[in-house]
mmCIF file of C-alpha atoms in Angstrom:
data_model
loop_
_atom_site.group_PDB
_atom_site.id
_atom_site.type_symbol
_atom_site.label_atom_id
_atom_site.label_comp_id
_atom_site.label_asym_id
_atom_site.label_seq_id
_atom_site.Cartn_x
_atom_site.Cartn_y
_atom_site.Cartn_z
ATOM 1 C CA UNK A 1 -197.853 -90.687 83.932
ATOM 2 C CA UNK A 2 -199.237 -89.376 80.643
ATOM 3 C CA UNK A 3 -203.249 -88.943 80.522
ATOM 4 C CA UNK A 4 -204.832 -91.031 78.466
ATOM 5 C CA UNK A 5 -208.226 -90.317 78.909
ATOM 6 C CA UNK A 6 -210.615 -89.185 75.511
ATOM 7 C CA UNK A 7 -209.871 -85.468 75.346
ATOM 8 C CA UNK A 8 -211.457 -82.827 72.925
ATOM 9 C CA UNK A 9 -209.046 -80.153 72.567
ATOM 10 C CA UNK A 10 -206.337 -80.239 75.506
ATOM 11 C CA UNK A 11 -208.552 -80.712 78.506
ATOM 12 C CA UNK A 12 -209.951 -84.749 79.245
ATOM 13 C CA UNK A 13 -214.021 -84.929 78.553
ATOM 14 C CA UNK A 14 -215.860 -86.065 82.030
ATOM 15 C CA UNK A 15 -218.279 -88.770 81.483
ATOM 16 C CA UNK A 16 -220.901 -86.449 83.169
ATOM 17 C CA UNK A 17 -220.149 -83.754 80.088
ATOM 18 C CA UNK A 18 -220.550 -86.620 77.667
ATOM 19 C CA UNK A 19 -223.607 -87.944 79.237
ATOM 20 C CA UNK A 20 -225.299 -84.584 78.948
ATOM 21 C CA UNK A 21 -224.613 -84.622 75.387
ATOM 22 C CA UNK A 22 -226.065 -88.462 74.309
ATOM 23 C CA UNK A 23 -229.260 -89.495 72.937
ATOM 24 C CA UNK A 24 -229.234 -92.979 74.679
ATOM 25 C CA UNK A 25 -231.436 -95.353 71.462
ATOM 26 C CA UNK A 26 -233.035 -97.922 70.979
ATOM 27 C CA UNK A 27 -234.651 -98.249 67.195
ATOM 28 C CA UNK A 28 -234.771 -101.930 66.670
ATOM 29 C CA UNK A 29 -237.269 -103.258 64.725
ATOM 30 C CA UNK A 30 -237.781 -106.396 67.371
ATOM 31 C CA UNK A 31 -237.903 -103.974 70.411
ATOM 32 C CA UNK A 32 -240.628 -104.520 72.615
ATOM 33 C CA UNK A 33 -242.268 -102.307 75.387
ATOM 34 C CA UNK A 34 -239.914 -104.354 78.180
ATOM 35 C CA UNK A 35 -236.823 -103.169 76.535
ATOM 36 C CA UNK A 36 -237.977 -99.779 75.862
ATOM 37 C CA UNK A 37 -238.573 -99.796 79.591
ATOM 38 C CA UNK A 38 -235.291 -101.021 80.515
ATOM 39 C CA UNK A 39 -233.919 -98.780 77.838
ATOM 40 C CA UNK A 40 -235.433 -95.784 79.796
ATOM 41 C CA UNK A 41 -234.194 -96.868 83.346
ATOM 42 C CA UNK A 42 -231.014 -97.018 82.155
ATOM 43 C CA UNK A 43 -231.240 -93.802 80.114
ATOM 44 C CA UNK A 44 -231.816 -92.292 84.022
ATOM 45 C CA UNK A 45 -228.937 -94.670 85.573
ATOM 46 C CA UNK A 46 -226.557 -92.958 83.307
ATOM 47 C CA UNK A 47 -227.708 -89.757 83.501
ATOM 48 C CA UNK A 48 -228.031 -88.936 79.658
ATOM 49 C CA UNK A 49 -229.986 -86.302 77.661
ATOM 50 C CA UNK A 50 -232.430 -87.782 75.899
ATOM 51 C CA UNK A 51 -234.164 -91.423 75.126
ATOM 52 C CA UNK A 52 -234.450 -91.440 71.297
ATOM 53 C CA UNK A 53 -237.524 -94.266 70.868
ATOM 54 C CA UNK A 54 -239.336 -95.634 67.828
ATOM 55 C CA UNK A 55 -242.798 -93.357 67.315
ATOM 56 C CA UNK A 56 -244.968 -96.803 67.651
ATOM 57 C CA UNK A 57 -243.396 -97.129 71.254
ATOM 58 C CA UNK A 58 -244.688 -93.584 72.486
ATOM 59 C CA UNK A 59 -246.396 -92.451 74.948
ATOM 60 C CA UNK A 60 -243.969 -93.488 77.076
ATOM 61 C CA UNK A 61 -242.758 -92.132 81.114
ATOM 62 C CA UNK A 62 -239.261 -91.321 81.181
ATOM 63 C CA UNK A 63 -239.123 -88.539 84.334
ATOM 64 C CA UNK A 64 -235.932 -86.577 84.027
ATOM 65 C CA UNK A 65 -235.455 -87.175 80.184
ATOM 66 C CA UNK A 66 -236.192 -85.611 77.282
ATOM 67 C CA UNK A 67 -238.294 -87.752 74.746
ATOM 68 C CA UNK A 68 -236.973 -87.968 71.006
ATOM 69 C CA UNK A 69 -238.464 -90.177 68.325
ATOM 70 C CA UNK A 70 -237.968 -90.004 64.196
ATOM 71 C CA UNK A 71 -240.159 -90.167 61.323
ATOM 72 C CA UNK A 72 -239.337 -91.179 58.184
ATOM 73 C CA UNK A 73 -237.382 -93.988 59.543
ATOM 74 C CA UNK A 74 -235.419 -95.544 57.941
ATOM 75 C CA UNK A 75 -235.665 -95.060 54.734
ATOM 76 C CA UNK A 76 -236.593 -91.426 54.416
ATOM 77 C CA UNK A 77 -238.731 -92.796 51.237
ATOM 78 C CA UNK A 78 -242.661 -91.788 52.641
ATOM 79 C CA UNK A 79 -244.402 -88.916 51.291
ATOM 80 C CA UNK A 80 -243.435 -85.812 52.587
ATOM 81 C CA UNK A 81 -246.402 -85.490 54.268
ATOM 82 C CA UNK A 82 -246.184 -88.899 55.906
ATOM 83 C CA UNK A 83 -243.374 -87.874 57.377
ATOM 84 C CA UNK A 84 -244.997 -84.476 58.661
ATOM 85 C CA UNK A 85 -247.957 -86.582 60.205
ATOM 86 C CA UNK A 86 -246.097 -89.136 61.764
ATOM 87 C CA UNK A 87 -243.809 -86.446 63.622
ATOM 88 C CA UNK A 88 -247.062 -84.233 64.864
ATOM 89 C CA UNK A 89 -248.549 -87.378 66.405
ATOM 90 C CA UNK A 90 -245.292 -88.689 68.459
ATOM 91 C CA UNK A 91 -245.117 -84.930 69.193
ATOM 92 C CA UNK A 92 -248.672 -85.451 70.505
ATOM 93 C CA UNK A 93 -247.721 -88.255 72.184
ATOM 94 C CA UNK A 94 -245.001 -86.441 74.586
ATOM 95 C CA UNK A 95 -241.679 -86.229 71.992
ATOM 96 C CA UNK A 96 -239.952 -83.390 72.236
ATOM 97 C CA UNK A 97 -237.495 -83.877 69.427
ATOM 98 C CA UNK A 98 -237.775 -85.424 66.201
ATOM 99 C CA UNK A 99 -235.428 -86.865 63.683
ATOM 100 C CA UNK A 100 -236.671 -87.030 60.540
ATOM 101 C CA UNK A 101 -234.711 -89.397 57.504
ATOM 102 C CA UNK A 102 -234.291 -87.350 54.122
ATOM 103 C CA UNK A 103 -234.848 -88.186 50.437
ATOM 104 C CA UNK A 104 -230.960 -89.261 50.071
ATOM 105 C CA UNK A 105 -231.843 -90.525 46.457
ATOM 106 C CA UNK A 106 -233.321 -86.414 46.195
ATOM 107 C CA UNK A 107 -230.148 -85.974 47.502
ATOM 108 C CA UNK A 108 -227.904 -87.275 45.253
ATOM 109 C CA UNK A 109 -230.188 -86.011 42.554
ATOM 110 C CA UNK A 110 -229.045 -82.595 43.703
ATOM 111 C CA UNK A 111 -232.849 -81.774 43.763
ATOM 112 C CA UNK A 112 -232.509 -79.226 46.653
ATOM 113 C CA UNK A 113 -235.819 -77.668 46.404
ATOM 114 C CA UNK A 114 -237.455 -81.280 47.120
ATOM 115 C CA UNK A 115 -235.012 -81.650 49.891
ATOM 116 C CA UNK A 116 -236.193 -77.941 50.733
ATOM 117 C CA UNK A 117 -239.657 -78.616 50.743
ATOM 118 C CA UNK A 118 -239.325 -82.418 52.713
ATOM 119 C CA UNK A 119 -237.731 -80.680 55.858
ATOM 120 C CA UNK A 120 -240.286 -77.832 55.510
ATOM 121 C CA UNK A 121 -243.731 -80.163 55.594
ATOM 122 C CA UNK A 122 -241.988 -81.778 58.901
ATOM 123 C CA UNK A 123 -240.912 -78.708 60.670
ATOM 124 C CA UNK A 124 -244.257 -77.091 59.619
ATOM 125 C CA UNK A 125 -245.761 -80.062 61.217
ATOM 126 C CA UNK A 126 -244.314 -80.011 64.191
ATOM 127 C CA UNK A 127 -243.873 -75.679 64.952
ATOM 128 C CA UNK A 128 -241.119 -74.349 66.275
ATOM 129 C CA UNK A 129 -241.095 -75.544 69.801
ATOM 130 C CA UNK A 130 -240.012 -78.917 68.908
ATOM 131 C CA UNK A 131 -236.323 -79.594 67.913
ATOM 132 C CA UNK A 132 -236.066 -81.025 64.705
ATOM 133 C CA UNK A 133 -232.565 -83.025 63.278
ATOM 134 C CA UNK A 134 -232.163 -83.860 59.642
ATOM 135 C CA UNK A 135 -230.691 -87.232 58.915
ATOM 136 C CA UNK A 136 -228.590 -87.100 55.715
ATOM 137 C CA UNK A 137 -226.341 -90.356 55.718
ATOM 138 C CA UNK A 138 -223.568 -88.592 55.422
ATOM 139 C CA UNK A 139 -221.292 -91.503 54.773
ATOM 140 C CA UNK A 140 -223.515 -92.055 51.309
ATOM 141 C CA UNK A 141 -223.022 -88.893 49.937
ATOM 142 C CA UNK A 142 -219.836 -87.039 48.682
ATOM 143 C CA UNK A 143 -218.258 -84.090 50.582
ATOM 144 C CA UNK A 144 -219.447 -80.957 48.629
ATOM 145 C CA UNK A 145 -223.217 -82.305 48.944
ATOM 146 C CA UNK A 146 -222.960 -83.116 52.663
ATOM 147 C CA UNK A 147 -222.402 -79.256 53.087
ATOM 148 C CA UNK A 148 -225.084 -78.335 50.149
ATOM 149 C CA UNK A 149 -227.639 -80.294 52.420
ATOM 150 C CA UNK A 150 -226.709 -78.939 55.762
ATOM 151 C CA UNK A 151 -227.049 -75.300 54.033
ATOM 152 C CA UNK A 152 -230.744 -76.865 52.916
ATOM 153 C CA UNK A 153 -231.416 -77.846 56.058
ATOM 154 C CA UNK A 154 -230.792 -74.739 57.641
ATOM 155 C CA UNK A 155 -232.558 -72.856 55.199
ATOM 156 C CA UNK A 156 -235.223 -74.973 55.503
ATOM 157 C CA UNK A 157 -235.403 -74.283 59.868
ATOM 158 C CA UNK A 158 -233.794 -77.341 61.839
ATOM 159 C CA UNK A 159 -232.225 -77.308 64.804
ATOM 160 C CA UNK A 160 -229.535 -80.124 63.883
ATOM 161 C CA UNK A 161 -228.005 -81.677 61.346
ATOM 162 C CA UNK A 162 -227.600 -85.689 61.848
ATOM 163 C CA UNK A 163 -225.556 -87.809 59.936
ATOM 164 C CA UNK A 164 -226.844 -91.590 60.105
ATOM 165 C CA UNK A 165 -229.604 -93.714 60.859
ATOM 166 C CA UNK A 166 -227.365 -96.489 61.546
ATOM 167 C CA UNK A 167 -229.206 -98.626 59.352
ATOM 168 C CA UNK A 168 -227.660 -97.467 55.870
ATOM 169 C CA UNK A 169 -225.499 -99.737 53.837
ATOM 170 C CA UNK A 170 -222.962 -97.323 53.527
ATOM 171 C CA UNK A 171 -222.079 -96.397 57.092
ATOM 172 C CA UNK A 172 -222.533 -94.463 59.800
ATOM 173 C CA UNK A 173 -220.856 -91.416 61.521
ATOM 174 C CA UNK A 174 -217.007 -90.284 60.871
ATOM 175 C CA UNK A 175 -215.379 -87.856 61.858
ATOM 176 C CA UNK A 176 -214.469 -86.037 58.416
ATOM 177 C CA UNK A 177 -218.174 -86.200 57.794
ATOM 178 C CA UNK A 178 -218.751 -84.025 61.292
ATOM 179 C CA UNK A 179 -215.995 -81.847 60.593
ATOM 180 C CA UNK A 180 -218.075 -80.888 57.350
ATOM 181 C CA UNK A 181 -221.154 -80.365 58.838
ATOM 182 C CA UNK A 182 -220.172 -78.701 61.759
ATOM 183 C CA UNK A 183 -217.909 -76.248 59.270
ATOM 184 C CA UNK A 184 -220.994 -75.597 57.070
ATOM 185 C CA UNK A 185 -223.254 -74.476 59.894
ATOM 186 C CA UNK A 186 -220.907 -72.826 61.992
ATOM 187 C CA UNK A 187 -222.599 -72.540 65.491
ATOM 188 C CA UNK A 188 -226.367 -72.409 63.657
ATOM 189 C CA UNK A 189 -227.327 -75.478 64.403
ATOM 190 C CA UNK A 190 -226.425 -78.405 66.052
ATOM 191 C CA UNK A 191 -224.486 -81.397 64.676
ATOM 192 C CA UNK A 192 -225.438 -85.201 66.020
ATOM 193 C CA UNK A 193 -223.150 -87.460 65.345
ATOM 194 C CA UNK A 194 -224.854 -91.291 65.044
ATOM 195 C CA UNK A 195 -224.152 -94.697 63.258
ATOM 196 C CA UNK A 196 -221.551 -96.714 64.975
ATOM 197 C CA UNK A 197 -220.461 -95.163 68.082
ATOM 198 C CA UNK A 198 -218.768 -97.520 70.479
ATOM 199 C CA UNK A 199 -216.140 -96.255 72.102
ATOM 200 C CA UNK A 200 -215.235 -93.510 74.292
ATOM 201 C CA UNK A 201 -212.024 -92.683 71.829
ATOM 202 C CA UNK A 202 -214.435 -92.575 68.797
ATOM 203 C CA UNK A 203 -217.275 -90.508 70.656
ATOM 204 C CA UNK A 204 -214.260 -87.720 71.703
ATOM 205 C CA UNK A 205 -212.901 -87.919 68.122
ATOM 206 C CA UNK A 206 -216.482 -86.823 66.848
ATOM 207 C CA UNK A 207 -217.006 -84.225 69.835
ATOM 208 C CA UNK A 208 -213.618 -82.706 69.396
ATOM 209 C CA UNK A 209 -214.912 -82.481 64.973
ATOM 210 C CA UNK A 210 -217.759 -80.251 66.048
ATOM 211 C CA UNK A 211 -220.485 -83.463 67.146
ATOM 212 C CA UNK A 212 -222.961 -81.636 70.042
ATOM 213 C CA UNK A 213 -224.832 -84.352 69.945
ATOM 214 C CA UNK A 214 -224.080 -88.520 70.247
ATOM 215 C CA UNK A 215 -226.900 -90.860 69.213
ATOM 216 C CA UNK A 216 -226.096 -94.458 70.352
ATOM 217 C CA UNK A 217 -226.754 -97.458 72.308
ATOM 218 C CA UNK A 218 -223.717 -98.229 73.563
ATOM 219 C CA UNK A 219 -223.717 -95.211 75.614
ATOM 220 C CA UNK A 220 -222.607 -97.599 78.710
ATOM 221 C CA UNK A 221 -219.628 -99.153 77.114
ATOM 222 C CA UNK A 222 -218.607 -95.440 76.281
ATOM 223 C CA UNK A 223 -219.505 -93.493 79.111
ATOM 224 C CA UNK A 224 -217.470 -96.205 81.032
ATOM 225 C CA UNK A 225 -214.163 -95.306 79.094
ATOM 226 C CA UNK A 226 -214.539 -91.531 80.103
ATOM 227 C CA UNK A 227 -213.818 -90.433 83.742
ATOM 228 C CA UNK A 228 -215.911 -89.406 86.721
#
């Protein structure tokens, strides 16, 4: 009988590989400290990378995980140095990583130096020990400026490139989207894939693009469709 598990490439993904990949997240506005709480316990059941809170919710204890937050969120309209202050304080408040929301009106104004000078406040902000991701809705912008901002982004020191908030009109992640990203920064930096993700099929389309990274919260419903 054929295999029909999610593969990347020609080898099945484990849902233990997959786990170690996902930022398990829970951004709702409504959220309240019980479901951030339950969000974390089962952020340790299913063995994932990180818990990716709102910074409001922080400090929080999550033994065994890493702590990521976002600032700028999510909207990516506050003043760069809004941005730069909320990420220091959830950084001071235990986050390790931060995901900060670009300008994607900047953006699409092909005003790179703003763009620039956005990612360089935050990652200024927060120094170099904390890993920063760059949300650029991907699915609003065309294909020649998705790679024009990853190059910015790199230029401007992150660690990732991210493609959604999940909250924009236009979309979320996709997998031509990844491909570009991951094509632009070639190995640099990493590429989180977010926005949408619900299935295990869709999570090892986006791995097998280039994706290093999964932001979701469905991360049971996809973990489950990988094997042990």
């Amino acid at each position: 009988m054929a295999d029909t598990s999610p593969q990347t490439g020609d080898r099945a993904l484990t849902r233990r590989e997959v786990a170690a990949m996902i930022d398990h997240t829970l951004l709702a506005p409504g959220a309240t400290a019980a479901d951030v709480a339950a969000t974390i316990d089962e952020a340790r059941e299913l063995g994932v990378y990180a818990v990716c809170l709102s910074p409001s919710m922080l400090p929080v204890r999550a033994p065994g995980l890493v702590v990521a937050t976002v600032a700028g969120f999510p909207s990516g309209k506050h003043h760069s140095l809004i941005k730069g202050s909320e990420a220091r304080l959830a950084v001071e408040q235990g986050a390790a990583e931060v995901d900060m929301v670009i300008d994607v009106g900047v953006v699409l104004a092909q005003d790179y130096n703003a763009v620039l000078a956005d990612i360089v406040t935050v990652r200024e902000a927060v120094g170099r020990d904390t890993v920063l991701k760059v949300i650029i809705e991907s699915a609003a912008l065309p294909d020649p400026t998705i790679a024009e901002v990853c190059r910015t982004a790199e230029r401007a020191g992150a660690d990732f490139v991210k493609t959604s908030t999940g909250f924009h009109p236009a979309g979320g992640a996709d997998v031509r989207a990844v491909r570009i990203m991951a094509d632009t920064v070639g190995g640099r930096l990493g590429v989180k894939a977010s926005g949408g993700i619900r299935t295990a099929e869709f999570a090892a389309e986006l791995i097998a693009a280039g994706a290093t990274r999964l932001g979701m919260s469905a991360s049971r419903a996809v973990l489950q469709g990988f094997p042990e």
